[in-house]
XYZ file of C-alpha atoms in Angstrom:
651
model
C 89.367 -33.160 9.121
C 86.892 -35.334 11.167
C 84.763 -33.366 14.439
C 85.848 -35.858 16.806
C 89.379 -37.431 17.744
C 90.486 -40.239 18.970
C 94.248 -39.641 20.867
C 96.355 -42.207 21.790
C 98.940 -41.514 24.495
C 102.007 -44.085 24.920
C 105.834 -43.853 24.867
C 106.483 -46.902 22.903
C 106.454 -46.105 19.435
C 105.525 -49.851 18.207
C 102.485 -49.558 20.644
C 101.777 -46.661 18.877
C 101.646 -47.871 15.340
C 99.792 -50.879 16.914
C 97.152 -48.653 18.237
C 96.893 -46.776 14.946
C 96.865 -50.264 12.687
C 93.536 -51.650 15.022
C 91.785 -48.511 15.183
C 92.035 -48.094 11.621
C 88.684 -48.787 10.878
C 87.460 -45.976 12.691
C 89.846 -43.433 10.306
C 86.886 -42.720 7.942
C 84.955 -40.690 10.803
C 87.400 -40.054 13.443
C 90.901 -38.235 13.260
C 93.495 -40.277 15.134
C 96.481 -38.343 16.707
C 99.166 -39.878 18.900
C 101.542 -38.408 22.052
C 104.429 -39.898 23.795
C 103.597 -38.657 26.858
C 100.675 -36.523 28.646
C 102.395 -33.003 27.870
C 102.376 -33.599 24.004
C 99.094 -34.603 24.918
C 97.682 -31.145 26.282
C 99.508 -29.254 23.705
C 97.443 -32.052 21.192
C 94.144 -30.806 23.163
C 95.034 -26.520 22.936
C 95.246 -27.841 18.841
C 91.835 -29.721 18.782
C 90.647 -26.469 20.440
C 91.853 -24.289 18.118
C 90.760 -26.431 15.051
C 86.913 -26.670 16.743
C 87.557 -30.961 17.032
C 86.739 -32.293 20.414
C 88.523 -35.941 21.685
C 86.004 -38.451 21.973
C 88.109 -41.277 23.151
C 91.489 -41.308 25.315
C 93.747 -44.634 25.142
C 96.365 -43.642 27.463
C 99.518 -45.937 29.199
C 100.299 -45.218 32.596
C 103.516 -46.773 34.007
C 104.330 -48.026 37.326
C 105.561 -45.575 39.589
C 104.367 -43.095 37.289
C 101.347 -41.113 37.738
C 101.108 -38.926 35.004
C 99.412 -41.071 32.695
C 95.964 -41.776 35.558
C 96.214 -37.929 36.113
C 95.520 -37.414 32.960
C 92.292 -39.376 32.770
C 91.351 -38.155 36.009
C 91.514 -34.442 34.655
C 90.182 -35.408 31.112
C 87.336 -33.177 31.504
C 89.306 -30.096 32.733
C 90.468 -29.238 28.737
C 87.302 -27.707 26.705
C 88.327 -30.131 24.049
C 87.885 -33.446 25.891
C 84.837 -32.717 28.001
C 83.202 -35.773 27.892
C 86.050 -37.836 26.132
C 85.567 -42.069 27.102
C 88.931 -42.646 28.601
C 91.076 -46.805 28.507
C 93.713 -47.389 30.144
C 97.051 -49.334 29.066
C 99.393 -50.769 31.289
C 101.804 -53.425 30.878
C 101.152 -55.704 34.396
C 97.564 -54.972 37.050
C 97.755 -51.700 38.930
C 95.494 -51.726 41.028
C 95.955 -48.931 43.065
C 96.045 -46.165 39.654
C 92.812 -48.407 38.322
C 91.322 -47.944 41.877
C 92.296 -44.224 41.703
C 90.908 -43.664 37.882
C 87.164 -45.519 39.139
C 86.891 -43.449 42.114
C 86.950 -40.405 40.121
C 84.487 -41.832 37.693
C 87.121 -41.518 34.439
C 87.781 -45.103 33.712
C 85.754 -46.663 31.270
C 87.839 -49.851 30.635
C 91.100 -51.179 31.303
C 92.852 -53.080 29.134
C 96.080 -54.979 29.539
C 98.813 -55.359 26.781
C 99.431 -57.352 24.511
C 96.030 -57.189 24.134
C 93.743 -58.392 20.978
C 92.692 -56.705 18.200
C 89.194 -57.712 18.002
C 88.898 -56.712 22.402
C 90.599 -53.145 21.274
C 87.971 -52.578 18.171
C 84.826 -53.750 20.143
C 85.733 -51.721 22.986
C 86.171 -48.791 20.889
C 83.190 -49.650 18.993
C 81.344 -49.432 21.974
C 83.058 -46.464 23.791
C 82.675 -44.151 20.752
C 79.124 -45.222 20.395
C 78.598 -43.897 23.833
C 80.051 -40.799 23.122
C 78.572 -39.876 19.608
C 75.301 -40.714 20.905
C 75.747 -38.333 23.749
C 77.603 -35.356 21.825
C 76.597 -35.499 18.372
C 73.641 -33.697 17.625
C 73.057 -34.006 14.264
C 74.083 -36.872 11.122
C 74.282 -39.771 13.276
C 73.859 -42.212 10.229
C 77.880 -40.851 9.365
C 79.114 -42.670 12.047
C 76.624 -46.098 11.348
C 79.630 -48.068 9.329
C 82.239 -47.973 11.913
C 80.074 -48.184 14.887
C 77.433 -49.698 16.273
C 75.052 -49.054 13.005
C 71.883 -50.368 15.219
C 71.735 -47.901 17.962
C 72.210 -45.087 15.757
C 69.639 -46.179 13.644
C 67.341 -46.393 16.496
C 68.600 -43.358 17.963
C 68.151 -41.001 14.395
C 64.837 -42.298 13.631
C 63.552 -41.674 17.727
C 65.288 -38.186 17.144
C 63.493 -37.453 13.897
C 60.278 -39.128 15.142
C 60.424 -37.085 17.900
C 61.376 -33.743 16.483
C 58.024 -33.959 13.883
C 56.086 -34.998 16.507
C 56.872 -31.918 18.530
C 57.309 -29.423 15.219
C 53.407 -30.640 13.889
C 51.708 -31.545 17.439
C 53.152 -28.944 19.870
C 50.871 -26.959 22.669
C 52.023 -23.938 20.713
C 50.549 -24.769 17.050
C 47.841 -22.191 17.851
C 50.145 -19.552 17.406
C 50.545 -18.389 14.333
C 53.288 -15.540 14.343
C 55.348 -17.816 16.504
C 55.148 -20.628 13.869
C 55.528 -18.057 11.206
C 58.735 -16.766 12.841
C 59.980 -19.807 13.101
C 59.367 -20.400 9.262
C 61.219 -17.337 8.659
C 64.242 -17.797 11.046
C 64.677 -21.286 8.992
C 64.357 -19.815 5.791
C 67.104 -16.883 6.645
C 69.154 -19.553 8.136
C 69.564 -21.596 4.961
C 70.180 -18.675 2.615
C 72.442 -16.719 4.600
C 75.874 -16.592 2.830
C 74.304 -18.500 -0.336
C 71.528 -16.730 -1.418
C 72.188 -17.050 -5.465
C 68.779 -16.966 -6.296
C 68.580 -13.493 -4.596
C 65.431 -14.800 -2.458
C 65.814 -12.310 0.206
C 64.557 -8.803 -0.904
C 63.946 -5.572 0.317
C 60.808 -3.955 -1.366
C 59.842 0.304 -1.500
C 56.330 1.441 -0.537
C 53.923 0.224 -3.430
C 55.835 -2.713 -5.413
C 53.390 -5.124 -6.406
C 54.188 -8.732 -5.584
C 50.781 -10.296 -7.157
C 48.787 -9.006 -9.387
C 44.631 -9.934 -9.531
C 43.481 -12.295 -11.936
C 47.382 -13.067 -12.996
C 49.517 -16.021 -12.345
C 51.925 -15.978 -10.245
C 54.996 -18.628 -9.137
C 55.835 -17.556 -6.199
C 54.927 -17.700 -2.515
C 55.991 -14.341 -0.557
C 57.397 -14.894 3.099
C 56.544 -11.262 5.306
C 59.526 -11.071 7.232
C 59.253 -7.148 7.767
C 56.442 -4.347 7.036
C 52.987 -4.425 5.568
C 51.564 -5.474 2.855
C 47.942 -4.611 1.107
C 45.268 -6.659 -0.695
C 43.149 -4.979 -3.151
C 40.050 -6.441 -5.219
C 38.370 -5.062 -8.193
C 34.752 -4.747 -8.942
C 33.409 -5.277 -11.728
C 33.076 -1.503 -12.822
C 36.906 -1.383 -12.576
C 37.332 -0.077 -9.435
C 39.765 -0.979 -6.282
C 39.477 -1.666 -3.279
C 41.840 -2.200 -0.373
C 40.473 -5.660 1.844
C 42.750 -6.337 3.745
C 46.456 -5.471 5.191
C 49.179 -8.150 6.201
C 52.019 -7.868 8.391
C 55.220 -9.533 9.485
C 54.771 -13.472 9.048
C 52.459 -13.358 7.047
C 51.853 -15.238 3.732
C 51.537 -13.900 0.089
C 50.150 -15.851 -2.888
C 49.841 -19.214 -0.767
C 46.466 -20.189 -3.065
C 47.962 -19.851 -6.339
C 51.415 -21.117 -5.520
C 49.715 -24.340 -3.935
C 46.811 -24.544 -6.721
C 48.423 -23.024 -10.086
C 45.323 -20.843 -10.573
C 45.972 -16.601 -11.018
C 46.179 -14.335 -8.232
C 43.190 -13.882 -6.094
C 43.790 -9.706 -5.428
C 46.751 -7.709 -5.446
C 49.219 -7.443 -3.623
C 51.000 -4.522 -2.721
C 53.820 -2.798 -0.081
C 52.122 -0.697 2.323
C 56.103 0.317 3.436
C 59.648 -0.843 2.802
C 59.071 -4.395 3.297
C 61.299 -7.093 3.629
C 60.289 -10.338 1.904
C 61.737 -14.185 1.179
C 60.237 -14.887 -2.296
C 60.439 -18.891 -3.607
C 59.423 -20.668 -6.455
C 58.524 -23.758 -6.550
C 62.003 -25.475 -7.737
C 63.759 -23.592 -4.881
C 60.537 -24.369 -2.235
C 61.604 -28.095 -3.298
C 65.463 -27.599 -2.974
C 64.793 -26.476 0.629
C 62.552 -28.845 2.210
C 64.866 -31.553 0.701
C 67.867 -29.761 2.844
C 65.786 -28.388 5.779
C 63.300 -31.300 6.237
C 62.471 -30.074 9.693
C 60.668 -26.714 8.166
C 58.415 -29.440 6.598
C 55.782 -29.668 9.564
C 56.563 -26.227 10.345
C 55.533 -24.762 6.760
C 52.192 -27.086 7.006
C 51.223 -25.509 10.404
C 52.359 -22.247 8.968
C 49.823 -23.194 5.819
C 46.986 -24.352 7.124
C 46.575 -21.322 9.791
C 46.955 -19.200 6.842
C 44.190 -21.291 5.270
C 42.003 -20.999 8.115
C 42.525 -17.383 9.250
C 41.677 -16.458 5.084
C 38.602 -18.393 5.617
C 37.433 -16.579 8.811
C 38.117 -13.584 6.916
C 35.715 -15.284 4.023
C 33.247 -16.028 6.362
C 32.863 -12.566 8.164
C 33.055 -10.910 4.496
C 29.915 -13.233 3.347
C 28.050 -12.263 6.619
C 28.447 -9.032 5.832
C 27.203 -9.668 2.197
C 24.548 -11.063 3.813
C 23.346 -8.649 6.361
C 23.900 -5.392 3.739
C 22.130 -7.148 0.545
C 19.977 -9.251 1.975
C 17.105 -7.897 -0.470
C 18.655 -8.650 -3.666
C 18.753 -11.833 -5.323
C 21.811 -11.738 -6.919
C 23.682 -11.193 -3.595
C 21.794 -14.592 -2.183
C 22.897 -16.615 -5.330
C 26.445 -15.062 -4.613
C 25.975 -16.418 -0.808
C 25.154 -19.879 -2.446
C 28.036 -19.986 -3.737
C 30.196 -18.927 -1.351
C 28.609 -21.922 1.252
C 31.505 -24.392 -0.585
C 34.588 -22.740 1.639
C 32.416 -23.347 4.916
C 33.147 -27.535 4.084
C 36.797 -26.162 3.283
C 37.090 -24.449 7.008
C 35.619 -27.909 8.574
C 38.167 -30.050 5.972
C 41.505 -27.284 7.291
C 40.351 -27.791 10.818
C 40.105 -31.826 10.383
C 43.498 -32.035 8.619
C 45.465 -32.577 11.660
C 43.430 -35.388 12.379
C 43.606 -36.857 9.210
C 47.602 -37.070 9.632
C 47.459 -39.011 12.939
C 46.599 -42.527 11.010
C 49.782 -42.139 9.053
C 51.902 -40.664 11.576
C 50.949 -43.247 14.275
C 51.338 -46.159 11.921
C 55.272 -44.518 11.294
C 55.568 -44.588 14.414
C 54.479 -48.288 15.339
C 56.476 -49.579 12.169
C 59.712 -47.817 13.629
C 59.808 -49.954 16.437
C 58.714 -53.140 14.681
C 61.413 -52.612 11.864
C 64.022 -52.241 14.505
C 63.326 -55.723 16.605
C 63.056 -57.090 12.711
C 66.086 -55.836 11.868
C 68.159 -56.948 14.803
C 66.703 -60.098 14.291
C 67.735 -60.216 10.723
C 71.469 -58.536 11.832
C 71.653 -61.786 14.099
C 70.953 -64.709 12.075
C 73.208 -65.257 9.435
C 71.897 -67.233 6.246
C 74.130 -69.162 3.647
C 74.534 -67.689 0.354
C 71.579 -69.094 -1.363
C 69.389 -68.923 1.879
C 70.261 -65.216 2.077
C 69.778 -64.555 -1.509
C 66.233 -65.847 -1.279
C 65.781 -63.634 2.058
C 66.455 -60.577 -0.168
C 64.161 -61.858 -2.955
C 61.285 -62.201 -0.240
C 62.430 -58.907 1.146
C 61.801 -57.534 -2.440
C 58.562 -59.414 -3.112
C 56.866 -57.730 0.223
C 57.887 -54.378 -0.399
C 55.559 -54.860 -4.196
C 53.358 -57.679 -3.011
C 49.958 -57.747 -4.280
C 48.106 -58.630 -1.479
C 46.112 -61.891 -1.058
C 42.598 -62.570 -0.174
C 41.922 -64.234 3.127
C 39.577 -67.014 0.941
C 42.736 -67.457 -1.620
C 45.398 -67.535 1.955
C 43.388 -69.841 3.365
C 43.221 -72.281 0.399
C 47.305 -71.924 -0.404
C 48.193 -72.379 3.878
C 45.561 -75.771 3.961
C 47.742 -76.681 0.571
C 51.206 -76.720 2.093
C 50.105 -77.657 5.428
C 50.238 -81.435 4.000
C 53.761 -80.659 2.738
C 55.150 -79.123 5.381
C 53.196 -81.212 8.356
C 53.274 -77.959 10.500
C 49.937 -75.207 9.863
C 52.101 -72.243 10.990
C 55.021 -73.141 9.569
C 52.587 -72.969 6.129
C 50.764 -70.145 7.384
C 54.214 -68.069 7.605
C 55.188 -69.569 4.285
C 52.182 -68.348 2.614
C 52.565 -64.686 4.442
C 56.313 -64.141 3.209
C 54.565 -64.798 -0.675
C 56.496 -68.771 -0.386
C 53.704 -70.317 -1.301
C 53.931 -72.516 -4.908
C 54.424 -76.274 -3.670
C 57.523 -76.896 -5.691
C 59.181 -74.057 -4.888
C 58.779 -74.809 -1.009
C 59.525 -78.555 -1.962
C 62.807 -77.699 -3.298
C 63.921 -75.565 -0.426
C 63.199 -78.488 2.002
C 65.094 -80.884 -0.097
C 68.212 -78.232 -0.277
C 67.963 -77.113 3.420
C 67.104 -80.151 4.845
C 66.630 -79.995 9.301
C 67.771 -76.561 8.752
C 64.564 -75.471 6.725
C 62.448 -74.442 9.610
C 64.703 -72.618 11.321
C 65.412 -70.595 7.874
C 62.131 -70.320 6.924
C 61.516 -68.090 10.722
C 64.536 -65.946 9.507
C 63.331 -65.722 6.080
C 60.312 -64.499 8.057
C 61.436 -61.703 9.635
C 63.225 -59.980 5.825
C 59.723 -60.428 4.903
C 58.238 -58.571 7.884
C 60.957 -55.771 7.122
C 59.712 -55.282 2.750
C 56.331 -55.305 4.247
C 56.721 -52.546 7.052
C 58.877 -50.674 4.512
C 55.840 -50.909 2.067
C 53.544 -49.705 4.579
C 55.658 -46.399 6.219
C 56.019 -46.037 2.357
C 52.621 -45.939 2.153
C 52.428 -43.238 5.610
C 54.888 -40.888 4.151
C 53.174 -40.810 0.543
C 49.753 -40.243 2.194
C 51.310 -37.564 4.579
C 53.287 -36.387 1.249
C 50.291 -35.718 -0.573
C 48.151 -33.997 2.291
C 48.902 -30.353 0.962
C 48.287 -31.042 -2.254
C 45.077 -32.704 -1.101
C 43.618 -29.738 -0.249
C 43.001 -28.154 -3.710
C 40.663 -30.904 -3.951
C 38.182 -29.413 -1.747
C 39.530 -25.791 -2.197
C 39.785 -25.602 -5.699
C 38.146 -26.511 -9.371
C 41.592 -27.913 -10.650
C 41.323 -31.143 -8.760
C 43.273 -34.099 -8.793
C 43.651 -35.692 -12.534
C 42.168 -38.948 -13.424
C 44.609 -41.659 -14.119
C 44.733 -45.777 -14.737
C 43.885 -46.918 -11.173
C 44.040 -50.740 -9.504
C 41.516 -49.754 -6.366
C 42.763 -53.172 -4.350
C 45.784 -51.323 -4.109
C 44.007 -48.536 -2.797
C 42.134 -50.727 -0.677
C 44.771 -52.760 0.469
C 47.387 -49.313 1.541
C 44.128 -47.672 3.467
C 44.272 -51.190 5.708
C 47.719 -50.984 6.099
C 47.139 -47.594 7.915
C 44.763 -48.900 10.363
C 46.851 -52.514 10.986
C 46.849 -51.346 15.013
C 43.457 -50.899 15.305
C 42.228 -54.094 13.108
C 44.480 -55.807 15.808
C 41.535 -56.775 17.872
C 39.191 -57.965 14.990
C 39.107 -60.295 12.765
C 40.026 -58.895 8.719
C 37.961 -60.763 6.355
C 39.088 -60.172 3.092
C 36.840 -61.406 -0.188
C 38.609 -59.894 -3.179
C 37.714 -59.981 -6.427
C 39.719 -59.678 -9.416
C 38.893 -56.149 -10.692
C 39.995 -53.802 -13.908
C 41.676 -51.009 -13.933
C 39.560 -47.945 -13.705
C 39.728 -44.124 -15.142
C 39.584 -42.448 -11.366
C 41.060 -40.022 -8.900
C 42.963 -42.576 -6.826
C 43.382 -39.843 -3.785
C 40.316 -38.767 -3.875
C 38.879 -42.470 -3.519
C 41.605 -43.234 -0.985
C 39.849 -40.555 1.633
C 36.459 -42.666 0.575
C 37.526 -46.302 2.166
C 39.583 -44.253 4.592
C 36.517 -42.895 6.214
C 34.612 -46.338 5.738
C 36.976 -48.316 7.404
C 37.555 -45.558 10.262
C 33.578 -45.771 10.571
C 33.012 -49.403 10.624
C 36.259 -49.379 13.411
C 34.513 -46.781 15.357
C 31.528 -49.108 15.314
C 32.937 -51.853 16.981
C 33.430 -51.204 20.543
C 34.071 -55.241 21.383
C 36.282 -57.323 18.973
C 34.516 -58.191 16.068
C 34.744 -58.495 12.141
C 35.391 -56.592 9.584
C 34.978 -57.594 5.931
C 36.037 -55.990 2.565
C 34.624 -57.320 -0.587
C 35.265 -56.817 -3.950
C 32.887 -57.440 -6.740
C 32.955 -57.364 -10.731
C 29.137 -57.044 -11.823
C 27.886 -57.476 -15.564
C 24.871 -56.054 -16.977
C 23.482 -55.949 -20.365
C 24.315 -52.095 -20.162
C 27.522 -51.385 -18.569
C 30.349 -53.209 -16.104
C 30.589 -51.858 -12.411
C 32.557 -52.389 -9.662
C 31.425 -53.051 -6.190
C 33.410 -52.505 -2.845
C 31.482 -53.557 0.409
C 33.036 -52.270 3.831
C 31.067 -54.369 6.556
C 31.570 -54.710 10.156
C 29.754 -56.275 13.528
C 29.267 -53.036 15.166
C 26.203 -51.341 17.597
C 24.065 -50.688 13.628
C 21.738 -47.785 13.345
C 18.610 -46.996 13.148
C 16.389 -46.488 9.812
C 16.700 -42.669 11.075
C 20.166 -42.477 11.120
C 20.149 -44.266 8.218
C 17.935 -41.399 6.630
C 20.510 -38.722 7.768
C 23.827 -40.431 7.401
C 24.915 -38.273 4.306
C 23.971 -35.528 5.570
C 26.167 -32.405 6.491
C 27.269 -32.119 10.106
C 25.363 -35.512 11.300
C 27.296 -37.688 12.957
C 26.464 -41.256 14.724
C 29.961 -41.617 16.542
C 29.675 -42.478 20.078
C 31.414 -40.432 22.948
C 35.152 -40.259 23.034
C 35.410 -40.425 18.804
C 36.252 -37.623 16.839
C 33.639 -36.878 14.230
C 32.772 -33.640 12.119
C 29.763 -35.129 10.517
C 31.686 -34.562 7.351
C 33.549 -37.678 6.177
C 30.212 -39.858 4.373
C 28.899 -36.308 3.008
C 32.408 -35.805 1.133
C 32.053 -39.471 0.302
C 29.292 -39.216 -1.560
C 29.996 -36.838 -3.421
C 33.495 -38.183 -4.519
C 31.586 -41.383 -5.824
C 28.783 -39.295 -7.327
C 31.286 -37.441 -9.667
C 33.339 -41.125 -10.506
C 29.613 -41.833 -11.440
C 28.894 -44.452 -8.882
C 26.620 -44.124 -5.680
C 27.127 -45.392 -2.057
C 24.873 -47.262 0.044
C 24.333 -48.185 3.656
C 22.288 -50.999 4.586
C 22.234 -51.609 8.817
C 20.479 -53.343 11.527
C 20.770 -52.366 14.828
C 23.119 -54.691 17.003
C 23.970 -56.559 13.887
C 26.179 -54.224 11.769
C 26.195 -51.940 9.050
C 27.513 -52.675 5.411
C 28.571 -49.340 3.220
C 28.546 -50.754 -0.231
C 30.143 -48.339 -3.135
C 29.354 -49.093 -6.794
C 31.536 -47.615 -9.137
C 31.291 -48.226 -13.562
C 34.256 -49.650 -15.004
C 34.158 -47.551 -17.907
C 33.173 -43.462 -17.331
C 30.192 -42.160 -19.134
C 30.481 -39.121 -21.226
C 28.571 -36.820 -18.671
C 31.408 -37.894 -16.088
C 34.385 -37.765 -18.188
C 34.890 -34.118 -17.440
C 37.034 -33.278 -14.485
C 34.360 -33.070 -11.246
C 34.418 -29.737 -9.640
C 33.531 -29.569 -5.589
């Protein structure tokens, strides 16, 4: 049994079975039920009512002299299960007078006269029932894509979902953390209630322990009732209570995130009511429940940030009460690194924007790709090339502008047209006897293909790059550790022009302006943390950008440099920008400096977290700068680690 219905109302029992043989394309997603006149109808609607359906469409006759039929389009809305319905009318010769009637009460959507065609009967229905499922149907649009109109309900999910993130992660109300914690909670009760096998939801007694100091734990502890106590131990063994959490608050967030043991205890204060998750069923509901994604990262990083106030105040105290002991000031050395991990938590929703904005732009540029590509039909070898070229930009390995350049002034001769090359070359259609063969085969028709063949190309490459988004908004959580934690990110076999390459596919709306000058180098494959050095030309490029406040260039080179010792790789980030002073210059890596103009966000963070990320790959970063002239950041990084560096860098 489908939600929606589509009834069709007509004493003739072959128009009937004619209604039901055209609309059957529609049977997958809509019920259809039929009437011979209006009062089987009703007693249809008090059914749909009872079952929970609602009509979405009404094909109804109405015959000459006869009223009843118009009436009941007129008084489609009266019935609680037709609210809303999109209403056609049948009739067998023009009445005017019941169409004039049916208008002026606003219930006509379309009048159709029989014998009518079955293409005019599914397009109108096409369109009618795309009306009302857009209007109506708040959820699982994509269901109804195959028998309707699959475009608009694209555009209409992805705006929905778009939308609904946008509002979850950016809302006025993010400040508030027991309303986003509530939230949390009311999802997580939602999804478990009447299927809660793994027994998630528990009620606890005064002074169960859910964590245990120094011990690992698997789980990540949802206060939905009560209070909760933290407890520390000293090093002669004894405990003490730090802190006390209520309702919507989190237990054993570090661990769960980071795999290391327990930081304290953790133990019922009172009967407490808890939702504990592991990390197989965290994953089983975020897949369901994707809209407690931004939710649970507001939810996290507040919890992040309010634990580090509480670290802060604690080390003040430290500070103020053994002030005269030197083992208390190395302790306060040490406890300096979470002050960089408050100023990284508070910087994280910045650090999403790029990604999310570039999701956002890509949505809209997919769609007028797509509809171009829905309108343009290709023969069968023409279209299976469009699909290979589709393909082929969703994996490309992107070209240098010097090697672009060379393969677009190659074809140009070919081709006799330097755009029609330059889009040839851009799709990855650029080996002369390839392109030669295509012309031969397609003959007058090649340049019209080659601008379709265009546009599957545009769609791999915008799929490539929101790929790109989600993976970098994907890994933001578990980005954290990094700065939070000694069990960073892993090194692995890394290609760092595809590093390069993704981090400039982020910032394709602001290089719009510019000019990209790209100068790449074949390089190796390198031991490294390819995250880690992702946040690196991330903060380069965003810096050279800033830089820039009238169009100018920007150019990334890679180079491969031999010595008699060792192999290194060098990556160059230059731009045209305002420069800086031998001053600046000085104080660039320093902690909390920042050179950003007015109206640019800066924490005076990013080249300090730089450097260190290429100090502990071994490397070093450089600036070199002249005011009005530009600045060039140049990072040198060995192709093969030394021993001193092979073990995992701590921060």
């Amino acid at each position: 049994m489908n939600a929606y219905v589509i009834l069709c109302v007509d004493h003739d029992p072959i128009i009937i079975e004619k209604l039901t043989h055209d609309l059957a394309p529609f049977r997958d997603v809509f019920d259809l039920c039929s009437a011979d006149n209006p009062d089987d109808a009703n007693a249809l609607l008090d059914e749909c009512q009872h079952q929970g359906q609602q009509v979405a469409m009404l094909i109804c006759h109405n015959q000459p002299g006869d009223d009843s039929g118009i009436n009941m389009l007129v008084n489609i809305d009266n019935h609680p299960a037709s609210i809303g319905a999109r209403t056609l009318l049948l009739s067998d010769a023009p009445q005017y007078d019941a169409i004039l009637q049916a208008v002026n009460e606003g219930r006509l959507n379309y009048c159709m006269h029989k014998p009518w065609r079955r293409d005019e009967l599914q397009r109108v229905a096409e369109k009618e029932l795309t009306t009302y499922v857009l209007r109506y149907c708040q959820h699982d649009l994509l269901r109804y894509a195959e028998a309707l109109d699959h475009r608009a309900l694209l555009d209409a999910q992805v705006e929905r979902e778009i939308n609904q993130f946008q509002s979850q992660l950016f809302s006025p109300s993010s400040s508030d953390t027991r309303a986003i914690a509530d939230k949390v909670i009311q999802g997580l009760y939602a999804f478990f209630e009447g299927n809660d096998e793994s027994k998630a939801c528990r009620t606890y007694s005064p002074h169960h322990v859910l964590t245990k100091e120094n011990q690992p734990n698997a789980f990540l502890w949802f206060i939905a009732e009560g209070e909760v106590g933290l407890y520390k131990t000293d090093d002669d063994g004894q405990e003490h209570h730090v802190s006390t959490l209520k309702a919507g608050s989190l237990i054993g967030s570090m661990s769960f995130v980071t795999g290391e043991v327990s930081f304290s205890t953790a133990r019922t204060l009172t009967r407490t009511q808890v939702i504990k998750i592991d990390h197989e069923l965290f994953a089983k509901i975020m897949r369901s429940r994707s809209e407690l994604l931004p939710l649970f990262i507001q939810h996290l990083l507040l919890h992040f940030n309010q634990r580090l106030k509480r670290s802060i105040g604690t080390e003040i105290q430290l500070q103020q009460t053994l002030a005269s002991l030197d083992a208390a000031n190395q302790q306060l050395v040490e406890k300096e690194k979470m002050a960089l991990l408050g100023q990284l938590v508070a910087g994280v929703a910045h650090e999403l924007n790029n990604p999310v904005s570039a999701i956002l732009r890509n949505s809209d540029a997919l769609g007028d790709a797509l509809q171009a590509v829905a309108q343009a039909p290709l023969a069968p070898d023409s279209l299976e090339q469009a699909l290979t070229l589709l393909q082929t930009n969703r994996e490309a390995t992107p070209l240098s502008t010097a090697q672009a350049r060379a393969y677009t002034q190659a074809l140009t001769d070919q081709v006799t047209d330097r755009h029609l090359a330059r889009d040839l070359v851009g799709m990855g259609l650029y080996q002369a006897d390839e392109v030669s063969q295509w012309q031969q085969q397609l003959g007058d028709a090649f340049t019209p293909t080659v601008e379709i063949w265009r546009q599957y190309a545009r769609c791999g490459r915008l799929l490539r790059s929101n790929h790109v988004c989600a993976q970098r908004i994907a890994d933001l959580v578990k980005s954290l550790r990094t700065y939070a934690r000694q069990d960073t990110e892993q090194r692995q076999r890394t290609q760092l022009l595809e590093g390069i390459e993704d981090t400039l596919t982020l910032f394709e709306h602001r290089l719009k302006p510019h000019q990209l000058d790209k100068r790449y180098h074949p390089l190796p494959e390198i031991v490294a943390q390819p995250y880690a050095l992702a946040q690196v030309w991330t903060n380069l490029i965003a810096n050279a950008l800033d830089a820039m406040p009238e169009p100018g260039t920007l150019t990334v080179q890679t180079d491969l440099v031999d010595n008699d010792e060792a192999s290194y790789i060098q990556v160059a980030i230059s731009d045209t920008g305002v420069g800086m002073t031998p001053e600046q210059q000085e104080k660039i890596f320093a902690l909390n400096y920042t050179t950003k103009r007015e109206g640019h966000f800066g924490l005076g963070i990013g080249l300090t977290v730089c450097q260190q990320i290429i100090q502990q790959h071994g490397g070093d970063i450089r600036v070199s700068s002249v005011q009005q002239h530009g600045t060039t950041m140049t990072v040198t990084l060995p192709v093969s680690l030394s021993p001193a560096t092979r073990k995992e860098p701590q921060l």
